[in-house]
PDB file of C-alpha atoms in Angstrom:
ATOM      1  CA  MET A  42      17.780 -35.225   0.351  1.00 63.00           C
ATOM      2  CA  ILE A  43      17.166 -33.809   3.829  1.00 70.00           C
ATOM      3  CA  PHE A  44      20.547 -32.056   3.849  1.00 64.00           C
ATOM      4  CA  TYR A  45      19.856 -30.675   0.369  1.00 64.00           C
ATOM      5  CA  ILE A  46      16.545 -29.168   1.489  1.00 64.00           C
ATOM      6  CA  LEU A  47      18.145 -27.875   4.693  1.00 67.00           C
ATOM      7  CA  GLY A  48      20.909 -26.241   2.649  1.00 68.00           C
ATOM      8  CA  ILE A  49      18.344 -24.480   0.453  1.00 66.00           C
ATOM      9  CA  LEU A  50      16.428 -23.248   3.522  1.00 62.00           C
ATOM     10  CA  LEU A  51      19.623 -21.903   5.092  1.00 66.00           C
ATOM     11  CA  LYS A  52      20.495 -20.082   1.872  1.00 68.00           C
ATOM     12  CA  ILE A  53      17.015 -18.531   1.780  1.00 62.00           C
ATOM     13  CA  ILE A  54      17.272 -17.464   5.421  1.00 61.00           C
ATOM     14  CA  PHE A  55      20.741 -15.991   4.840  1.00 67.00           C
ATOM     15  CA  PHE A  56      19.553 -14.102   1.749  1.00 66.00           C
ATOM     16  CA  LEU A  57      16.482 -12.721   3.524  1.00 62.00           C
ATOM     17  CA  SER A  58      18.483 -11.734   6.584  1.00 63.00           C
ATOM     18  CA  CYS A  59      21.126  -9.920   4.523  1.00 69.00           C
ATOM     19  CA  THR A  60      18.462  -8.164   2.442  1.00 67.00           C
ATOM     20  CA  VAL A  61      16.529  -6.990   5.481  1.00 62.00           C
ATOM     21  CA  LEU A  62      19.731  -5.922   7.249  1.00 64.00           C
ATOM     22  CA  VAL A  63      20.893  -3.811   4.288  1.00 69.00           C
ATOM     23  CA  LEU A  64      17.460  -2.190   3.939  1.00 66.00           C
ATOM     24  CA  LEU A  65      17.274  -1.368   7.623  1.00 65.00           C
ATOM     25  CA  ILE A  66      20.778   0.110   7.734  1.00 66.00           C
ATOM     26  CA  ILE A  67      19.829   2.337   4.800  1.00 68.00           C
ATOM     27  CA  GLU A  68      16.640   3.367   6.626  1.00 65.00           C
ATOM     28  CA  LYS A  69      18.579   4.315   9.749  1.00 64.00           C
ATOM     29  CA  ALA A  70      21.134   6.277   7.749  1.00 67.00           C
ATOM     30  CA  LYS A  71      18.385   8.299   6.077  1.00 66.00           C
ATOM     31  CA  LEU A  72      16.920   9.187   9.469  1.00 63.00           C
ATOM     32  CA  ILE A  73      20.279  10.598  10.512  1.00 62.00           C
ATOM     33  CA  PHE A  74      20.899  12.718   7.415  1.00 65.00           C
ATOM     34  CA  PHE A  75      17.366  13.853   6.452  1.00 63.00           C
ATOM     35  CA  PRO A  76      14.483  15.459   8.391  1.00 59.00           C
ATOM     36  CA  HIS A  77      11.823  12.786   8.707  1.00 67.00           C
ATOM     37  CA  LEU A  78       9.031  14.292  10.794  1.00 75.00           C
ATOM     38  CA  CYS A  79       6.139  16.110   9.157  1.00 77.00           C
ATOM     39  CA  THR A  80       5.933  19.593  10.674  1.00 79.00           C
ATOM     40  CA  CYS A  81       3.040  20.986   8.616  1.00 84.00           C
ATOM     41  CA  TYR A  82       0.186  21.625  11.029  1.00 85.00           C
ATOM     42  CA  VAL A  83      -2.873  21.781   8.788  1.00 92.00           C
ATOM     43  CA  ASP A  84      -6.386  21.857  10.193  1.00 93.00           C
ATOM     44  CA  LEU A  85      -8.267  19.026   8.455  1.00 95.00           C
ATOM     45  CA  SER A  86     -11.693  19.861   9.877  1.00 95.00           C
ATOM     46  CA  GLY A  87     -14.316  19.256   7.210  1.00 94.00           C
ATOM     47  CA  LYS A  88     -12.029  16.934   5.229  1.00 97.00           C
ATOM     48  CA  ALA A  89     -13.018  13.306   4.598  1.00 98.00           C
ATOM     49  CA  ILE A  90     -10.181  10.776   4.463  1.00 98.00           C
ATOM     50  CA  LEU A  91     -10.391   7.082   3.606  1.00 98.00           C
ATOM     51  CA  ILE A  92      -7.491   4.841   4.588  1.00 98.00           C
ATOM     52  CA  THR A  93      -7.292   1.135   3.837  1.00 98.00           C
ATOM     53  CA  GLY A  94      -5.639  -1.028   6.444  1.00 94.00           C
ATOM     54  CA  GLY A  95      -5.962   1.694   9.054  1.00 93.00           C
ATOM     55  CA  ASN A  96      -6.638  -0.752  11.855  1.00 94.00           C
ATOM     56  CA  THR A  97      -3.031  -1.779  12.433  1.00 91.00           C
ATOM     57  CA  GLY A  98       0.627  -0.924  11.835  1.00 90.00           C
ATOM     58  CA  ILE A  99       1.599   2.155   9.850  1.00 92.00           C
ATOM     59  CA  GLY A 100      -2.001   2.743   8.777  1.00 95.00           C
ATOM     60  CA  PHE A 101      -3.161   2.909  12.385  1.00 96.00           C
ATOM     61  CA  GLU A 102      -0.474   5.452  13.297  1.00 95.00           C
ATOM     62  CA  THR A 103      -1.341   7.492  10.201  1.00 96.00           C
ATOM     63  CA  ALA A 104      -5.011   7.465  11.132  1.00 97.00           C
ATOM     64  CA  LYS A 105      -4.258   8.683  14.670  1.00 96.00           C
ATOM     65  CA  ILE A 106      -2.251  11.642  13.394  1.00 96.00           C
ATOM     66  CA  LEU A 107      -4.865  12.654  10.817  1.00 97.00           C
ATOM     67  CA  ALA A 108      -7.670  12.295  13.359  1.00 97.00           C
ATOM     68  CA  LYS A 109      -5.822  14.659  15.697  1.00 96.00           C
ATOM     69  CA  ARG A 110      -5.937  17.264  12.900  1.00 95.00           C
ATOM     70  CA  GLY A 111      -9.739  17.054  12.848  1.00 96.00           C
ATOM     71  CA  ALA A 112     -10.378  14.959   9.732  1.00 97.00           C
ATOM     72  CA  LYS A 113     -13.387  12.697   9.308  1.00 97.00           C
ATOM     73  CA  LEU A 114     -11.807   9.254   8.937  1.00 97.00           C
ATOM     74  CA  VAL A 115     -13.085   6.027   7.451  1.00 98.00           C
ATOM     75  CA  ILE A 116     -11.012   2.952   8.244  1.00 97.00           C
ATOM     76  CA  ALA A 117     -11.491   0.319   5.533  1.00 97.00           C
ATOM     77  CA  SER A 118     -10.331  -3.166   6.478  1.00 96.00           C
ATOM     78  CA  ARG A 119     -11.402  -6.788   6.619  1.00 93.00           C
ATOM     79  CA  ASN A 120     -11.139  -7.667  10.322  1.00 93.00           C
ATOM     80  CA  VAL A 121     -14.235  -6.095  11.894  1.00 94.00           C
ATOM     81  CA  ALA A 122     -13.398  -6.757  15.549  1.00 94.00           C
ATOM     82  CA  LYS A 123      -9.836  -5.457  15.242  1.00 94.00           C
ATOM     83  CA  SER A 124     -11.050  -2.438  13.270  1.00 95.00           C
ATOM     84  CA  GLN A 125     -13.702  -1.530  15.816  1.00 96.00           C
ATOM     85  CA  ALA A 126     -11.065  -1.688  18.561  1.00 96.00           C
ATOM     86  CA  ALA A 127      -8.775   0.485  16.421  1.00 96.00           C
ATOM     87  CA  VAL A 128     -11.541   3.052  15.919  1.00 97.00           C
ATOM     88  CA  ARG A 129     -12.067   3.304  19.678  1.00 97.00           C
ATOM     89  CA  ALA A 130      -8.313   3.670  20.246  1.00 97.00           C
ATOM     90  CA  ILE A 131      -8.033   6.397  17.579  1.00 97.00           C
ATOM     91  CA  ILE A 132     -10.960   8.311  19.058  1.00 97.00           C
ATOM     92  CA  ASP A 133      -9.471   8.033  22.562  1.00 97.00           C
ATOM     93  CA  ALA A 134      -6.024   9.163  21.379  1.00 96.00           C
ATOM     94  CA  SER A 135      -7.250  12.047  19.211  1.00 96.00           C
ATOM     95  CA  GLY A 136     -10.404  13.229  20.949  1.00 97.00           C
ATOM     96  CA  ASN A 137     -12.002  13.190  17.490  1.00 97.00           C
ATOM     97  CA  PRO A 138     -15.285  11.207  17.383  1.00 97.00           C
ATOM     98  CA  LYS A 139     -15.512  11.365  13.582  1.00 97.00           C
ATOM     99  CA  VAL A 140     -13.815   8.021  13.019  1.00 98.00           C
ATOM    100  CA  GLU A 141     -15.574   4.896  11.778  1.00 97.00           C
ATOM    101  CA  HIS A 142     -14.952   1.538  10.160  1.00 97.00           C
ATOM    102  CA  LYS A 143     -16.310   0.066   6.941  1.00 97.00           C
ATOM    103  CA  PRO A 144     -15.629  -3.567   5.982  1.00 97.00           C
ATOM    104  CA  LEU A 145     -13.461  -4.066   2.896  1.00 97.00           C
ATOM    105  CA  ASN A 146     -11.788  -7.215   1.593  1.00 97.00           C
ATOM    106  CA  LEU A 147      -9.213  -6.380  -1.074  1.00 97.00           C
ATOM    107  CA  LYS A 148      -8.931 -10.076  -1.958  1.00 95.00           C
ATOM    108  CA  SER A 149     -12.394  -9.848  -3.511  1.00 96.00           C
ATOM    109  CA  LEU A 150     -13.276  -7.540  -6.411  1.00 96.00           C
ATOM    110  CA  SER A 151     -16.962  -7.936  -5.551  1.00 95.00           C
ATOM    111  CA  SER A 152     -16.266  -6.787  -1.970  1.00 96.00           C
ATOM    112  CA  ILE A 153     -14.425  -3.744  -3.324  1.00 97.00           C
ATOM    113  CA  LYS A 154     -17.388  -2.938  -5.572  1.00 96.00           C
ATOM    114  CA  GLN A 155     -19.857  -3.263  -2.687  1.00 96.00           C
ATOM    115  CA  PHE A 156     -17.689  -1.066  -0.482  1.00 97.00           C
ATOM    116  CA  ALA A 157     -17.332   1.631  -3.143  1.00 98.00           C
ATOM    117  CA  ASP A 158     -21.063   1.643  -3.938  1.00 97.00           C
ATOM    118  CA  ASP A 159     -21.846   2.069  -0.243  1.00 97.00           C
ATOM    119  CA  PHE A 160     -19.222   4.782   0.205  1.00 98.00           C
ATOM    120  CA  ASN A 161     -20.455   6.729  -2.814  1.00 97.00           C
ATOM    121  CA  ARG A 162     -24.028   6.617  -1.507  1.00 97.00           C
ATOM    122  CA  THR A 163     -23.156   7.414   2.110  1.00 96.00           C
ATOM    123  CA  TYR A 164     -20.475  10.108   1.938  1.00 96.00           C
ATOM    124  CA  GLY A 165     -20.732  13.481   0.310  1.00 95.00           C
ATOM    125  CA  ARG A 166     -17.025  13.902  -0.345  1.00 97.00           C
ATOM    126  CA  LEU A 167     -13.621  12.233  -0.356  1.00 98.00           C
ATOM    127  CA  ASP A 168     -10.684  14.615   0.026  1.00 98.00           C
ATOM    128  CA  VAL A 169      -7.897  12.075   0.498  1.00 98.00           C
ATOM    129  CA  LEU A 170      -7.743   8.391  -0.424  1.00 98.00           C
ATOM    130  CA  ILE A 171      -4.835   6.532   1.167  1.00 98.00           C
ATOM    131  CA  ASN A 172      -4.250   3.089  -0.352  1.00 98.00           C
ATOM    132  CA  ASN A 173      -2.221   1.760   2.540  1.00 96.00           C
ATOM    133  CA  ALA A 174      -3.260  -1.887   3.067  1.00 94.00           C
ATOM    134  CA  GLY A 175      -0.709  -4.468   2.014  1.00 90.00           C
ATOM    135  CA  THR A 176       0.586  -7.950   2.622  1.00 87.00           C
ATOM    136  CA  VAL A 177       3.455 -10.343   2.015  1.00 82.00           C
ATOM    137  CA  GLU A 178       2.108 -13.850   1.484  1.00 79.00           C
ATOM    138  CA  ILE A 179       4.894 -16.380   1.945  1.00 75.00           C
ATOM    139  CA  ASN A 180       2.743 -19.249   0.689  1.00 77.00           C
ATOM    140  CA  ARG A 181       1.595 -18.308  -2.797  1.00 82.00           C
ATOM    141  CA  THR A 182      -2.179 -18.400  -3.285  1.00 87.00           C
ATOM    142  CA  SER A 183      -4.689 -17.046  -5.775  1.00 89.00           C
ATOM    143  CA  THR A 184      -7.905 -15.182  -5.058  1.00 92.00           C
ATOM    144  CA  ASN A 185     -11.348 -16.190  -6.288  1.00 92.00           C
ATOM    145  CA  ASP A 186     -10.745 -13.641  -9.043  1.00 93.00           C
ATOM    146  CA  GLN A 187      -7.833 -15.837 -10.245  1.00 90.00           C
ATOM    147  CA  ILE A 188      -5.190 -13.259  -9.394  1.00 90.00           C
ATOM    148  CA  ASP A 189      -2.127 -13.770  -7.195  1.00 90.00           C
ATOM    149  CA  SER A 190      -3.262 -12.817  -3.687  1.00 92.00           C
ATOM    150  CA  THR A 191      -0.326 -10.541  -2.893  1.00 91.00           C
ATOM    151  CA  PHE A 192      -0.708  -8.766  -6.229  1.00 91.00           C
ATOM    152  CA  GLN A 193      -4.443  -8.285  -5.752  1.00 94.00           C
ATOM    153  CA  ILE A 194      -4.251  -6.997  -2.168  1.00 95.00           C
ATOM    154  CA  ASN A 195      -1.298  -4.682  -2.776  1.00 95.00           C
ATOM    155  CA  HIS A 196      -1.986  -3.411  -6.281  1.00 94.00           C
ATOM    156  CA  VAL A 197      -5.018  -4.628  -8.233  1.00 94.00           C
ATOM    157  CA  GLY A 198      -7.505  -4.086  -5.387  1.00 96.00           C
ATOM    158  CA  PRO A 199      -6.335  -0.545  -4.557  1.00 96.00           C
ATOM    159  CA  THR A 200      -6.352   0.379  -8.246  1.00 96.00           C
ATOM    160  CA  TYR A 201      -9.929  -0.885  -8.633  1.00 96.00           C
ATOM    161  CA  LEU A 202     -11.030   0.911  -5.466  1.00 98.00           C
ATOM    162  CA  THR A 203      -9.508   4.153  -6.699  1.00 97.00           C
ATOM    163  CA  GLN A 204     -11.272   3.890 -10.045  1.00 96.00           C
ATOM    164  CA  LEU A 205     -14.640   3.241  -8.390  1.00 97.00           C
ATOM    165  CA  LEU A 206     -14.232   6.266  -6.102  1.00 98.00           C
ATOM    166  CA  MET A 207     -12.773   8.553  -8.761  1.00 98.00           C
ATOM    167  CA  ASP A 208     -15.950  10.555  -9.453  1.00 97.00           C
ATOM    168  CA  LYS A 209     -16.272  11.320  -5.740  1.00 98.00           C
ATOM    169  CA  ILE A 210     -12.601  12.289  -5.515  1.00 98.00           C
ATOM    170  CA  ILE A 211     -12.845  14.627  -8.513  1.00 98.00           C
ATOM    171  CA  ALA A 212     -16.046  16.207  -7.204  1.00 98.00           C
ATOM    172  CA  SER A 213     -14.232  16.948  -3.906  1.00 98.00           C
ATOM    173  CA  LYS A 214     -11.198  18.680  -5.426  1.00 95.00           C
ATOM    174  CA  PRO A 215      -8.734  19.833  -4.387  1.00 97.00           C
ATOM    175  CA  SER A 216      -8.195  16.189  -3.481  1.00 98.00           C
ATOM    176  CA  ARG A 217      -5.370  13.679  -3.210  1.00 98.00           C
ATOM    177  CA  ILE A 218      -4.743   9.986  -3.891  1.00 98.00           C
ATOM    178  CA  LEU A 219      -1.864   8.111  -2.288  1.00 98.00           C
ATOM    179  CA  PHE A 220      -0.490   4.674  -3.110  1.00 98.00           C
ATOM    180  CA  VAL A 221       1.790   3.214  -0.458  1.00 97.00           C
ATOM    181  CA  SER A 222       4.605   1.538  -2.354  1.00 95.00           C
ATOM    182  CA  SER A 223       8.104   0.574  -1.212  1.00 89.00           C
ATOM    183  CA  ASN A 224      11.745   0.811  -2.173  1.00 85.00           C
ATOM    184  CA  ALA A 225      11.343  -2.925  -2.656  1.00 82.00           C
ATOM    185  CA  HIS A 226      10.081  -2.013  -6.134  1.00 80.00           C
ATOM    186  CA  PHE A 227      13.773  -1.819  -7.136  1.00 77.00           C
ATOM    187  CA  LEU A 228      13.850  -5.641  -6.837  1.00 78.00           C
ATOM    188  CA  HIS A 229      11.025  -6.159  -9.338  1.00 75.00           C
ATOM    189  CA  ASN A 230      10.809  -8.576 -12.238  1.00 77.00           C
ATOM    190  CA  LEU A 231       7.446  -7.535 -13.637  1.00 72.00           C
ATOM    191  CA  ASP A 232       6.196  -9.371 -16.716  1.00 69.00           C
ATOM    192  CA  SER A 233       3.545  -7.375 -18.559  1.00 63.00           C
ATOM    193  CA  ASN A 234       2.385 -10.610 -20.186  1.00 62.00           C
ATOM    194  CA  ASP A 235       1.629 -12.099 -16.761  1.00 60.00           C
ATOM    195  CA  ILE A 236      -0.131  -9.220 -15.040  1.00 56.00           C
ATOM    196  CA  ALA A 237      -2.214 -11.628 -12.920  1.00 56.00           C
ATOM    197  CA  GLY A 238       0.982 -13.094 -11.444  1.00 61.00           C
ATOM    198  CA  LYS A 239       0.316 -16.715 -12.394  1.00 62.00           C
ATOM    199  CA  GLU A 240       3.892 -17.673 -13.242  1.00 66.00           C
ATOM    200  CA  PRO A 241       6.019 -18.975 -10.335  1.00 61.00           C
ATOM    201  CA  MET A 242       8.398 -16.527  -8.678  1.00 70.00           C
ATOM    202  CA  ASN A 243       9.787 -16.071  -5.183  1.00 74.00           C
ATOM    203  CA  VAL A 244       7.885 -14.151  -2.544  1.00 77.00           C
ATOM    204  CA  TRP A 245      10.096 -11.061  -2.560  1.00 80.00           C
ATOM    205  CA  VAL A 246       9.906 -10.623  -6.317  1.00 83.00           C
ATOM    206  CA  ARG A 247       6.123 -10.967  -6.159  1.00 86.00           C
ATOM    207  CA  TYR A 248       6.032  -8.341  -3.421  1.00 88.00           C
ATOM    208  CA  ALA A 249       8.389  -6.054  -5.358  1.00 88.00           C
ATOM    209  CA  ASN A 250       6.208  -6.368  -8.452  1.00 89.00           C
ATOM    210  CA  THR A 251       3.159  -5.187  -6.534  1.00 91.00           C
ATOM    211  CA  LYS A 252       5.023  -2.134  -5.285  1.00 93.00           C
ATOM    212  CA  LEU A 253       6.321  -1.330  -8.762  1.00 91.00           C
ATOM    213  CA  GLY A 254       2.712  -1.588  -9.908  1.00 92.00           C
ATOM    214  CA  ASN A 255       1.717   1.103  -7.418  1.00 94.00           C
ATOM    215  CA  VAL A 256       4.473   3.419  -8.633  1.00 94.00           C
ATOM    216  CA  LEU A 257       3.336   2.907 -12.222  1.00 92.00           C
ATOM    217  CA  VAL A 258      -0.376   3.386 -11.556  1.00 94.00           C
ATOM    218  CA  SER A 259       0.356   6.584  -9.653  1.00 95.00           C
ATOM    219  CA  ARG A 260       2.467   8.005 -12.438  1.00 95.00           C
ATOM    220  CA  GLY A 261       0.059   6.855 -15.128  1.00 94.00           C
ATOM    221  CA  MET A 262      -3.023   8.255 -13.409  1.00 95.00           C
ATOM    222  CA  SER A 263      -1.315  11.602 -12.870  1.00 95.00           C
ATOM    223  CA  LYS A 264      -1.307  12.135 -16.640  1.00 94.00           C
ATOM    224  CA  VAL A 265      -5.082  11.882 -17.003  1.00 94.00           C
ATOM    225  CA  LEU A 266      -6.478  13.414 -13.815  1.00 96.00           C
ATOM    226  CA  PRO A 267      -7.910  16.957 -13.842  1.00 96.00           C
ATOM    227  CA  GLU A 268      -6.214  19.873 -12.142  1.00 96.00           C
ATOM    228  CA  GLN A 269      -6.434  19.955  -8.342  1.00 97.00           C
ATOM    229  CA  VAL A 270      -6.532  16.160  -8.138  1.00 98.00           C
ATOM    230  CA  THR A 271      -3.104  14.741  -7.358  1.00 98.00           C
ATOM    231  CA  VAL A 272      -1.823  11.197  -7.090  1.00 98.00           C
ATOM    232  CA  ASN A 273       1.538  10.149  -5.664  1.00 98.00           C
ATOM    233  CA  SER A 274       3.243   7.007  -4.405  1.00 97.00           C
ATOM    234  CA  LEU A 275       5.641   6.639  -1.504  1.00 96.00           C
ATOM    235  CA  HIS A 276       7.983   4.489   0.517  1.00 94.00           C
ATOM    236  CA  PRO A 277       6.937   4.747   4.183  1.00 90.00           C
ATOM    237  CA  GLY A 278       9.986   2.982   5.580  1.00 76.00           C
ATOM    238  CA  THR A 279      10.551  -0.432   7.092  1.00 68.00           C
ATOM    239  CA  THR A 280       9.117  -1.285  10.467  1.00 61.00           C
ATOM    240  CA  LYS A 281       7.886  -4.222  12.487  1.00 55.00           C
ATOM    241  CA  THR A 282       4.268  -4.782  11.501  1.00 55.00           C
ATOM    242  CA  GLU A 283       1.963  -7.762  11.073  1.00 54.00           C
ATOM    243  CA  ILE A 284       2.911  -7.912   7.411  1.00 53.00           C
ATOM    244  CA  TRP A 285       6.074  -9.816   8.441  1.00 53.00           C
ATOM    245  CA  GLU A 286       4.328 -12.328  10.722  1.00 56.00           C
ATOM    246  CA  GLN A 287       4.358 -15.172   8.217  1.00 56.00           C
ATOM    247  CA  GLY A 288       6.699 -17.951   7.286  1.00 55.00           C
ATOM    248  CA  PRO A 289       8.767 -20.310   9.435  1.00 55.00           C
ATOM    249  CA  LEU A 290       9.307 -19.375  13.078  1.00 60.00           C
ATOM    250  CA  PHE A 291      13.090 -19.127  12.736  1.00 55.00           C
ATOM    251  CA  VAL A 292      12.822 -16.769   9.750  1.00 57.00           C
ATOM    252  CA  ARG A 293      10.425 -14.545  11.720  1.00 61.00           C
ATOM    253  CA  LYS A 294      12.815 -14.492  14.668  1.00 64.00           C
ATOM    254  CA  VAL A 295      15.741 -13.449  12.477  1.00 60.00           C
ATOM    255  CA  ILE A 296      13.748 -10.700  10.762  1.00 62.00           C
ATOM    256  CA  ASN A 297      12.263  -9.496  14.049  1.00 63.00           C
ATOM    257  CA  PHE A 298      15.722  -9.365  15.651  1.00 63.00           C
ATOM    258  CA  LEU A 299      17.006  -7.192  12.820  1.00 62.00           C
ATOM    259  CA  MET A 300      13.977  -4.944  12.982  1.00 60.00           C
ATOM    260  CA  ASP A 301      14.125  -4.609  16.753  1.00 60.00           C
ATOM    261  CA  ASN A 302      17.633  -3.222  16.386  1.00 56.00           C
ATOM    262  CA  PHE A 303      17.531  -1.236  13.152  1.00 57.00           C
ATOM    263  CA  MET A 304      13.926  -0.438  12.239  1.00 66.00           C
ATOM    264  CA  LYS A 305      11.998   2.818  12.166  1.00 70.00           C
ATOM    265  CA  THR A 306       9.032   3.187  14.472  1.00 80.00           C
ATOM    266  CA  LYS A 307       5.519   2.922  13.032  1.00 81.00           C
ATOM    267  CA  GLU A 308       4.972   6.601  13.809  1.00 86.00           C
ATOM    268  CA  GLU A 309       8.117   7.529  11.872  1.00 85.00           C
ATOM    269  CA  CYS A 310       6.901   5.452   8.933  1.00 86.00           C
ATOM    270  CA  ALA A 311       3.575   7.314   8.987  1.00 92.00           C
ATOM    271  CA  GLN A 312       5.231  10.705   8.506  1.00 93.00           C
ATOM    272  CA  THR A 313       5.599  10.655   4.712  1.00 94.00           C
ATOM    273  CA  ILE A 314       1.985   9.484   4.301  1.00 96.00           C
ATOM    274  CA  VAL A 315       0.751  12.277   6.557  1.00 96.00           C
ATOM    275  CA  HIS A 316       2.920  14.813   4.754  1.00 96.00           C
ATOM    276  CA  LEU A 317       1.549  13.836   1.347  1.00 97.00           C
ATOM    277  CA  ALA A 318      -2.004  13.850   2.674  1.00 97.00           C
ATOM    278  CA  MET A 319      -1.996  17.447   3.895  1.00 95.00           C
ATOM    279  CA  ALA A 320       1.129  19.519   3.136  1.00 95.00           C
ATOM    280  CA  ARG A 321       0.094  22.726   1.355  1.00 95.00           C
ATOM    281  CA  SER A 322       3.406  22.749  -0.530  1.00 95.00           C
ATOM    282  CA  LEU A 323       2.324  19.566  -2.332  1.00 96.00           C
ATOM    283  CA  ALA A 324      -1.078  20.820  -3.483  1.00 95.00           C
ATOM    284  CA  ASN A 325      -0.032  20.712  -7.145  1.00 95.00           C
ATOM    285  CA  VAL A 326       2.567  17.931  -7.032  1.00 97.00           C
ATOM    286  CA  SER A 327       1.477  14.765  -8.829  1.00 97.00           C
ATOM    287  CA  GLY A 328       2.954  11.606 -10.307  1.00 96.00           C
ATOM    288  CA  LYS A 329       5.970  11.614  -7.984  1.00 97.00           C
ATOM    289  CA  TYR A 330       7.516   9.026  -5.689  1.00 96.00           C
ATOM    290  CA  PHE A 331       8.372  10.083  -2.124  1.00 96.00           C
ATOM    291  CA  ASP A 332      10.669   8.873   0.629  1.00 92.00           C
ATOM    292  CA  ILE A 333      11.478  10.699   3.899  1.00 87.00           C
ATOM    293  CA  LEU A 334       9.126  13.582   2.979  1.00 90.00           C
ATOM    294  CA  ARG A 335      10.956  14.214  -0.333  1.00 91.00           C
ATOM    295  CA  ALA A 336      10.337  13.378  -3.969  1.00 94.00           C
ATOM    296  CA  VAL A 337      13.054  10.902  -5.007  1.00 94.00           C
ATOM    297  CA  LYS A 338      14.002   8.850  -8.027  1.00 92.00           C
ATOM    298  CA  THR A 339      12.320   5.550  -8.768  1.00 90.00           C
ATOM    299  CA  HIS A 340      13.849   2.570 -10.519  1.00 86.00           C
ATOM    300  CA  ARG A 341      15.029   3.598 -13.982  1.00 86.00           C
ATOM    301  CA  VAL A 342      12.390   1.407 -15.678  1.00 84.00           C
ATOM    302  CA  VAL A 343       9.654   3.740 -14.436  1.00 86.00           C
ATOM    303  CA  THR A 344       8.976   5.960 -17.437  1.00 83.00           C
ATOM    304  CA  ASP A 345       5.870   7.703 -18.741  1.00 85.00           C
ATOM    305  CA  GLU A 346       5.646   5.059 -21.440  1.00 83.00           C
ATOM    306  CA  LEU A 347       5.798   2.140 -19.008  1.00 79.00           C
ATOM    307  CA  ALA A 348       3.441   3.935 -16.627  1.00 84.00           C
ATOM    308  CA  GLN A 349       0.743   3.680 -19.265  1.00 83.00           C
ATOM    309  CA  GLN A 350       0.810  -0.061 -18.648  1.00 75.00           C
ATOM    310  CA  TYR A 351      -1.291   0.574 -15.553  1.00 76.00           C
ATOM    311  CA  LYS A 352      -4.097   0.277 -18.075  1.00 80.00           C
ATOM    312  CA  ASP A 353      -3.185  -3.424 -18.235  1.00 84.00           C
ATOM    313  CA  THR A 354      -4.299  -3.608 -14.615  1.00 85.00           C
ATOM    314  CA  LEU A 355      -7.576  -1.908 -15.522  1.00 86.00           C
ATOM    315  CA  ARG A 356      -8.123  -4.395 -18.350  1.00 87.00           C
ATOM    316  CA  LEU A 357      -7.396  -7.297 -15.996  1.00 86.00           C
ATOM    317  CA  ILE A 358      -9.934  -5.931 -13.519  1.00 90.00           C
ATOM    318  CA  ASP A 359     -12.521  -5.449 -16.261  1.00 90.00           C
ATOM    319  CA  ASP A 360     -11.984  -9.025 -17.437  1.00 89.00           C
ATOM    320  CA  ARG A 361     -12.384 -10.494 -13.949  1.00 88.00           C
ATOM    321  CA  VAL A 362     -15.414  -8.343 -13.107  1.00 88.00           C
ATOM    322  CA  LYS A 363     -17.180  -9.408 -16.310  1.00 82.00           C
ATOM    323  CA  LYS A 364     -16.510 -13.066 -15.496  1.00 75.00           C
ATOM    324  CA  PHE A 365     -17.899 -12.576 -11.980  1.00 63.00           C
ATOM    325  CA  GLU A 366     -21.042 -10.878 -13.290  1.00 61.00           C
ATOM    326  CA  LYS A 367     -21.534 -13.618 -15.880  1.00 51.00           C
ATOM    327  CA  ILE A 368     -21.284 -16.355 -13.244  1.00 47.00           C
ATOM    328  CA  ASN A 369     -23.854 -14.640 -11.057  1.00 46.00           C
ATOM    329  CA  THR A 370     -26.352 -14.045 -13.843  1.00 41.00           C
ATOM    330  CA  ASN A 371     -26.342 -17.639 -15.108  1.00 38.00           C
TER     331      ASN A 371
END
């Protein structure tokens, strides 16, 4: 029995290592053959930008770059102490004092609602919303809203946040919405009959499903938004961030070794996000998927028809919110 379990673990480790290695080799090859640094120097003074998960990793590097361009930045994240330290570091690096933190827990629909209500009351405009926060939860859990945690943090939560801030975004046009996705969406196995992610599946498929969800919601929203409000999704690239710091120690060591030797830097991964947030050439581009500063093809299942299934996410949110309100009024 022990040898059987050990054999399964070794197969999982081998599969993960090979997958990560292939992805990282592809990432490095793209850096060689395609320009990957955003060279559009736009003055963002007077612009208000909200970025989730801007206290660490790619989000932190993105926030630093945008702050240097003069934007007013709101970092939305759960860890208050880490976020306050990140705000100070961004201000020090950019010389821009217009950076602050607001607490947001994407694992809770009620927290998202509270955040959005506060933001809508406090801020006069929202020029760019960057849905950047994400996770990979090795041990499968569900939120209090009875949704798979990875799916809620990566997809359902950002979709709900976007909907709650939509009036502010439209009133601020020209404005932009970004969903950070991943080329991992090519590995999806999304079941539209299990949008809450209750059925068992391995961690990488669950993660891929969340990223496919972001591609779909971006494309679907682009069909209904008014002119001068754009929404796009993107693959930032693969880098060594806290998102990988889960799972058995040996698995982490293998993945970290591969990333130490093949990965992009966090600053390189921030470039496509920054480009989509401010490039004048993209002012009227919407519903596209970007990688290395360019619009690229998604998985072939991503069609306008399937993209309309993002409304399934909205219905799921509506169902969970109504249940939450009912519990609190009884």
